[in-house]
Amino acid sequence: MVPATPVKFHTWSRLLSCHGLIYIGEGTRSTGKSFPARQAIIRRFMRRGEKAVWLRRTGVEIDDFISTFPNEKWAEVIRSTGYDISQFRMRTRKKRTFLQFRYSSKHEWADVMRFGALSDWKGFRDTDDPKEWLLYLDEAFATVEQTRLYNGNEVEDGLDIFRSLRHDATSKIRFLIAGNPERATNVWLDYFGIKKPKIQSGIVPLTPTVNGGRFGRIWYERIAPVQIHLLHDAHAVD
C-alpha cells in the first residue's frame, strides 16, 4: 500500500506514478477529479507535446461536458497552468471535438485532447495516436438504473477503446477511470472481480480475479474528502 500523504490540493500524479496500465480513482464531489486531470493534460501538452483522450459514458454526457467550455471552471483550470483561455478553443472535425491551443509564434492551432463516449467505441477503431499518453474516463460510475439503460457493456466498450488506442507495446497511453463513490455501483471493480478497498484515502494495488488478462494489477485511489480547491497544484503529472 502507498501511504496517504496529507496534501492541500489533489493531483493524479501519485496514482499515475504507480507502474500500471489501468487506474481507478474515487472521490466525492469537490474533492478534485476532472480539475486536476485537465491541469495535467494541458501541462503535459505544453511540456512534451503529448495529448489525451477524454471520455464520458454516452454521447449526451460528453456533449454536455464539451458545452461547458469556456466557463469559469475551464478558465480557472487554464489560468492555473499559466495560460489564458483566449489561447484555447473547441473545434469539431470528422465528427470528433478537440480542445486546441494556439501557438502565438506559429499562428496555428494544435490539438491538446479529443473527446468521445464509451458508447461510440467503434468510432475509436484505428485512431491510435503515438502522442497520446492518457485515456481519461470522467464521471465513470452511474446509478444502477443508468447502468441498465446503457446500450451495451460499458466496461468492455471502454477496454475496447483502450486496446484500440494502445495499438502496440510501444504505446505510452494509460487508462484512468474516475468517479463518485456515492454512486450505487462500480461496474469496473465488479467486472474485474475486485471488492472495493476499505480505505478512507490513499492508494492501493488491486489484483483482478476475473477478466484481468494482460492488464495486470490495477491501482486504486480513494481521494481524501478534505481536498477541495485545486487552483495552485504544483505537482501535476508532467
GROMACS .gro file of C-alpha atoms in nm:
model
  238
    1MET     CA    1   0.000   0.000   0.000
    2VAL     CA    2   0.117   0.352  -0.081
    3PRO     CA    3   0.064   0.553   0.240
    4ALA     CA    4  -0.166   0.852   0.222
    5THR     CA    5   0.020   1.182   0.231
    6PRO     CA    6  -0.174   1.486   0.351
    7VAL     CA    7  -0.174   1.740   0.068
    8LYS     CA    8  -0.368   2.059   0.025
    9PHE     CA    9  -0.456   2.010  -0.339
   10HIS     CA   10  -0.536   1.681  -0.505
   11THR     CA   11  -0.334   1.570  -0.807
   12TRP     CA   12  -0.338   1.246  -1.001
   13SER     CA   13   0.043   1.238  -1.015
   14ARG     CA   14   0.091   0.998  -0.723
   15LEU     CA   15  -0.156   0.748  -0.867
   16LEU     CA   16  -0.013   0.768  -1.218
   17SER     CA   17   0.341   0.731  -1.085
   18CYS     CA   18   0.248   0.372  -0.992
   19HIS     CA   19   0.354   0.129  -1.265
   20GLY     CA   20   0.047   0.002  -1.444
   21LEU     CA   21  -0.197   0.036  -1.732
   22ILE     CA   22  -0.534   0.083  -1.564
   23TYR     CA   23  -0.610   0.312  -1.270
   24ILE     CA   24  -0.934   0.371  -1.079
   25GLY     CA   25  -0.995   0.683  -0.870
   26GLU     CA   26  -1.292   0.761  -0.647
   27GLY     CA   27  -1.370   1.089  -0.475
   28THR     CA   28  -1.677   1.275  -0.361
   29ARG     CA   29  -1.793   1.599  -0.521
   30SER     CA   30  -1.542   1.885  -0.494
   31THR     CA   31  -1.251   1.661  -0.393
   32GLY     CA   32  -1.086   1.717  -0.730
   33LYS     CA   33  -1.106   1.470  -1.016
   34SER     CA   34  -1.169   1.638  -1.350
   35PHE     CA   35  -0.996   1.964  -1.250
   36PRO     CA   36  -0.650   1.811  -1.188
   37ALA     CA   37  -0.697   1.580  -1.487
   38ARG     CA   38  -0.742   1.880  -1.714
   39GLN     CA   39  -0.446   2.052  -1.548
   40ALA     CA   40  -0.220   1.753  -1.604
   41ILE     CA   41  -0.329   1.713  -1.967
   42ILE     CA   42  -0.264   2.078  -2.053
   43ARG     CA   43   0.069   2.088  -1.870
   44ARG     CA   44   0.191   1.770  -2.031
   45PHE     CA   45   0.099   1.903  -2.373
   46MET     CA   46   0.291   2.224  -2.308
   47ARG     CA   47   0.598   2.043  -2.179
   48ARG     CA   48   0.610   1.738  -2.402
   49GLY     CA   49   0.367   1.792  -2.685
   50GLU     CA   50   0.170   1.483  -2.574
   51LYS     CA   51  -0.208   1.461  -2.595
   52ALA     CA   52  -0.501   1.289  -2.426
   53VAL     CA   53  -0.846   1.142  -2.486
   54TRP     CA   54  -1.137   1.245  -2.261
   55LEU     CA   55  -1.438   1.015  -2.232
   56ARG     CA   56  -1.780   1.010  -2.074
   57ARG     CA   57  -2.024   0.722  -2.080
   58THR     CA   58  -2.263   0.845  -2.351
   59GLY     CA   59  -2.276   1.095  -2.634
   60VAL     CA   60  -2.520   1.314  -2.441
   61GLU     CA   61  -2.287   1.324  -2.141
   62ILE     CA   62  -1.976   1.415  -2.340
   63ASP     CA   63  -2.167   1.679  -2.537
   64ASP     CA   64  -2.282   1.831  -2.208
   65PHE     CA   65  -1.921   1.842  -2.086
   66ILE     CA   66  -1.790   1.998  -2.408
   67SER     CA   67  -2.064   2.262  -2.393
   68THR     CA   68  -1.926   2.393  -2.062
   69PHE     CA   69  -1.629   2.545  -2.247
   70PRO     CA   70  -1.537   2.830  -2.194
   71ASN     CA   71  -1.698   2.863  -1.850
   72GLU     CA   72  -1.522   2.986  -1.535
   73LYS     CA   73  -1.408   2.637  -1.432
   74TRP     CA   74  -1.228   2.597  -1.765
   75ALA     CA   75  -1.082   2.946  -1.726
   76GLU     CA   76  -0.960   2.859  -1.375
   77VAL     CA   77  -0.803   2.534  -1.491
   78ILE     CA   78  -0.619   2.709  -1.773
   79ARG     CA   79  -0.506   3.002  -1.552
   80SER     CA   80  -0.362   2.751  -1.306
   81THR     CA   81  -0.134   2.619  -1.582
   82GLY     CA   82  -0.003   2.966  -1.662
   83TYR     CA   83  -0.205   3.030  -1.978
   84ASP     CA   84  -0.518   3.224  -2.075
   85ILE     CA   85  -0.841   3.075  -2.200
   86SER     CA   86  -0.825   3.301  -2.508
   87GLN     CA   87  -0.538   3.078  -2.627
   88PHE     CA   88  -0.770   2.775  -2.641
   89ARG     CA   89  -1.077   2.675  -2.841
   90MET     CA   90  -1.304   2.376  -2.909
   91ARG     CA   91  -1.321   2.263  -3.272
   92THR     CA   92  -1.503   1.973  -3.437
   93ARG     CA   93  -1.374   1.786  -3.740
   94LYS     CA   94  -1.480   1.449  -3.877
   95LYS     CA   95  -1.745   1.426  -3.603
   96ARG     CA   96  -1.482   1.448  -3.326
   97THR     CA   97  -1.433   1.751  -3.099
   98PHE     CA   98  -1.087   1.867  -2.992
   99LEU     CA   99  -0.953   2.113  -2.738
  100GLN     CA  100  -0.691   2.314  -2.925
  101PHE     CA  101  -0.413   2.555  -2.826
  102ARG     CA  102  -0.288   2.841  -3.040
  103TYR     CA  103   0.086   2.897  -3.068
  104SER     CA  104   0.125   3.275  -3.098
  105SER     CA  105   0.465   3.240  -3.262
  106LYS     CA  106   0.335   2.999  -3.528
  107HIS     CA  107  -0.018   3.140  -3.568
  108GLU     CA  108  -0.159   2.787  -3.581
  109TRP     CA  109  -0.376   2.564  -3.364
  110ALA     CA  110  -0.267   2.228  -3.219
  111ASP     CA  111  -0.480   1.951  -3.068
  112VAL     CA  112  -0.442   1.910  -2.691
  113MET     CA  113  -0.708   1.643  -2.636
  114ARG     CA  114  -1.004   1.485  -2.812
  115PHE     CA  115  -1.339   1.392  -2.668
  116GLY     CA  116  -1.562   1.090  -2.707
  117ALA     CA  117  -1.812   0.850  -2.550
  118LEU     CA  118  -1.789   0.488  -2.440
  119SER     CA  119  -2.100   0.425  -2.644
  120ASP     CA  120  -1.908   0.530  -2.957
  121TRP     CA  121  -1.640   0.266  -2.902
  122LYS     CA  122  -1.647   0.156  -3.266
  123GLY     CA  123  -1.553   0.510  -3.371
  124PHE     CA  124  -1.216   0.473  -3.199
  125ARG     CA  125  -1.103   0.181  -3.412
  126ASP     CA  126  -0.777   0.259  -3.598
  127THR     CA  127  -0.749   0.607  -3.448
  128ASP     CA  128  -0.446   0.544  -3.224
  129ASP     CA  129  -0.201   0.833  -3.193
  130PRO     CA  130   0.152   0.771  -3.060
  131LYS     CA  131   0.147   1.116  -2.896
  132GLU     CA  132  -0.149   1.029  -2.669
  133TRP     CA  133  -0.044   0.944  -2.314
  134LEU     CA  134  -0.375   0.933  -2.123
  135LEU     CA  135  -0.727   0.798  -2.171
  136TYR     CA  136  -0.945   0.957  -1.902
  137LEU     CA  137  -1.300   0.841  -1.824
  138ASP     CA  138  -1.484   1.117  -1.638
  139GLU     CA  139  -1.794   1.053  -1.422
  140ALA     CA  140  -1.740   0.682  -1.474
  141PHE     CA  141  -1.975   0.546  -1.210
  142ALA     CA  142  -2.350   0.563  -1.257
  143THR     CA  143  -2.661   0.457  -1.071
  144VAL     CA  144  -2.792   0.104  -1.117
  145GLU     CA  145  -3.073   0.236  -1.336
  146GLN     CA  146  -2.834   0.439  -1.555
  147THR     CA  147  -2.614   0.132  -1.592
  148ARG     CA  148  -2.910  -0.078  -1.702
  149LEU     CA  149  -3.010   0.185  -1.959
  150TYR     CA  150  -2.664   0.186  -2.117
  151ASN     CA  151  -2.685   0.019  -2.458
  152GLY     CA  152  -2.410  -0.240  -2.425
  153ASN     CA  153  -2.140  -0.326  -2.173
  154GLU     CA  154  -1.967  -0.004  -2.073
  155VAL     CA  155  -1.661  -0.175  -1.927
  156GLU     CA  156  -1.599  -0.388  -2.235
  157ASP     CA  157  -1.661  -0.081  -2.453
  158GLY     CA  158  -1.406   0.119  -2.254
  159LEU     CA  159  -1.149  -0.159  -2.270
  160ASP     CA  160  -1.209  -0.192  -2.645
  161ILE     CA  161  -1.128   0.179  -2.682
  162PHE     CA  162  -0.817   0.138  -2.467
  163ARG     CA  163  -0.696  -0.160  -2.669
  164SER     CA  164  -0.760   0.033  -2.992
  165LEU     CA  165  -0.558   0.331  -2.872
  166ARG     CA  166  -0.288   0.115  -2.719
  167HIS     CA  167  -0.212  -0.031  -3.059
  168ASP     CA  168   0.119  -0.195  -2.968
  169ALA     CA  169   0.365  -0.240  -2.681
  170THR     CA  170   0.542   0.089  -2.759
  171SER     CA  171   0.231   0.293  -2.674
  172LYS     CA  172   0.254   0.521  -2.369
  173ILE     CA  173  -0.120   0.554  -2.316
  174ARG     CA  174  -0.273   0.459  -1.981
  175PHE     CA  175  -0.636   0.444  -1.870
  176LEU     CA  176  -0.762   0.644  -1.570
  177ILE     CA  177  -1.122   0.578  -1.463
  178ALA     CA  178  -1.261   0.835  -1.218
  179GLY     CA  179  -1.593   0.892  -1.049
  180ASN     CA  180  -1.803   0.945  -0.741
  181PRO     CA  181  -1.810   0.662  -0.483
  182GLU     CA  182  -2.160   0.760  -0.370
  183ARG     CA  183  -2.299   0.608  -0.688
  184ALA     CA  184  -2.474   0.279  -0.622
  185THR     CA  185  -2.248   0.067  -0.840
  186ASN     CA  186  -1.891   0.049  -0.964
  187VAL     CA  187  -1.914  -0.173  -1.270
  188TRP     CA  188  -1.536  -0.158  -1.319
  189LEU     CA  189  -1.450  -0.319  -0.987
  190ASP     CA  190  -1.733  -0.568  -1.043
  191TYR     CA  191  -1.602  -0.656  -1.390
  192PHE     CA  192  -1.257  -0.740  -1.256
  193GLY     CA  193  -1.395  -0.929  -0.956
  194ILE     CA  194  -1.248  -0.680  -0.708
  195LYS     CA  195  -1.404  -0.581  -0.375
  196LYS     CA  196  -1.392  -0.210  -0.302
  197PRO     CA  197  -1.093  -0.138  -0.075
  198LYS     CA  198  -1.189  -0.035   0.278
  199ILE     CA  199  -0.976   0.278   0.292
  200GLN     CA  200  -1.071   0.639   0.363
  201SER     CA  201  -0.787   0.775   0.148
  202GLY     CA  202  -0.466   0.661  -0.019
  203ILE     CA  203  -0.355   0.432  -0.298
  204VAL     CA  204  -0.354   0.051  -0.310
  205PRO     CA  205  -0.278  -0.209  -0.580
  206LEU     CA  206  -0.563  -0.442  -0.672
  207THR     CA  207  -0.536  -0.782  -0.839
  208PRO     CA  208  -0.823  -0.880  -1.072
  209THR     CA  209  -0.973  -1.221  -1.001
  210VAL     CA  210  -1.151  -1.232  -1.338
  211ASN     CA  211  -1.102  -1.060  -1.674
  212GLY     CA  212  -0.757  -0.934  -1.578
  213GLY     CA  213  -0.585  -1.059  -1.889
  214ARG     CA  214  -0.282  -0.861  -1.998
  215PHE     CA  215  -0.370  -0.551  -1.799
  216GLY     CA  216  -0.202  -0.670  -1.481
  217ARG     CA  217  -0.284  -0.525  -1.143
  218ILE     CA  218  -0.496  -0.215  -1.114
  219TRP     CA  219  -0.403   0.083  -0.897
  220TYR     CA  220  -0.688   0.232  -0.694
  221GLU     CA  221  -0.704   0.571  -0.521
  222ARG     CA  222  -0.960   0.697  -0.272
  223ILE     CA  223  -0.931   1.076  -0.257
  224ALA     CA  224  -0.945   1.229   0.090
  225PRO     CA  225  -1.269   1.427   0.131
  226VAL     CA  226  -1.091   1.730   0.277
  227GLN     CA  227  -0.925   1.814  -0.055
  228ILE     CA  228  -1.146   2.082  -0.204
  229HIS     CA  229  -0.967   2.353  -0.404
  230LEU     CA  230  -0.711   2.288  -0.676
  231LEU     CA  231  -0.611   2.621  -0.827
  232HIS     CA  232  -0.240   2.613  -0.744
  233ASP     CA  233  -0.149   2.247  -0.788
  234ALA     CA  234   0.228   2.249  -0.820
  235HIS     CA  235   0.271   1.876  -0.864
  236ALA     CA  236   0.063   1.773  -1.167
  237VAL     CA  237   0.192   1.490  -1.383
  238ASP     CA  238   0.437   1.620  -1.640
   0.00000   0.00000   0.00000
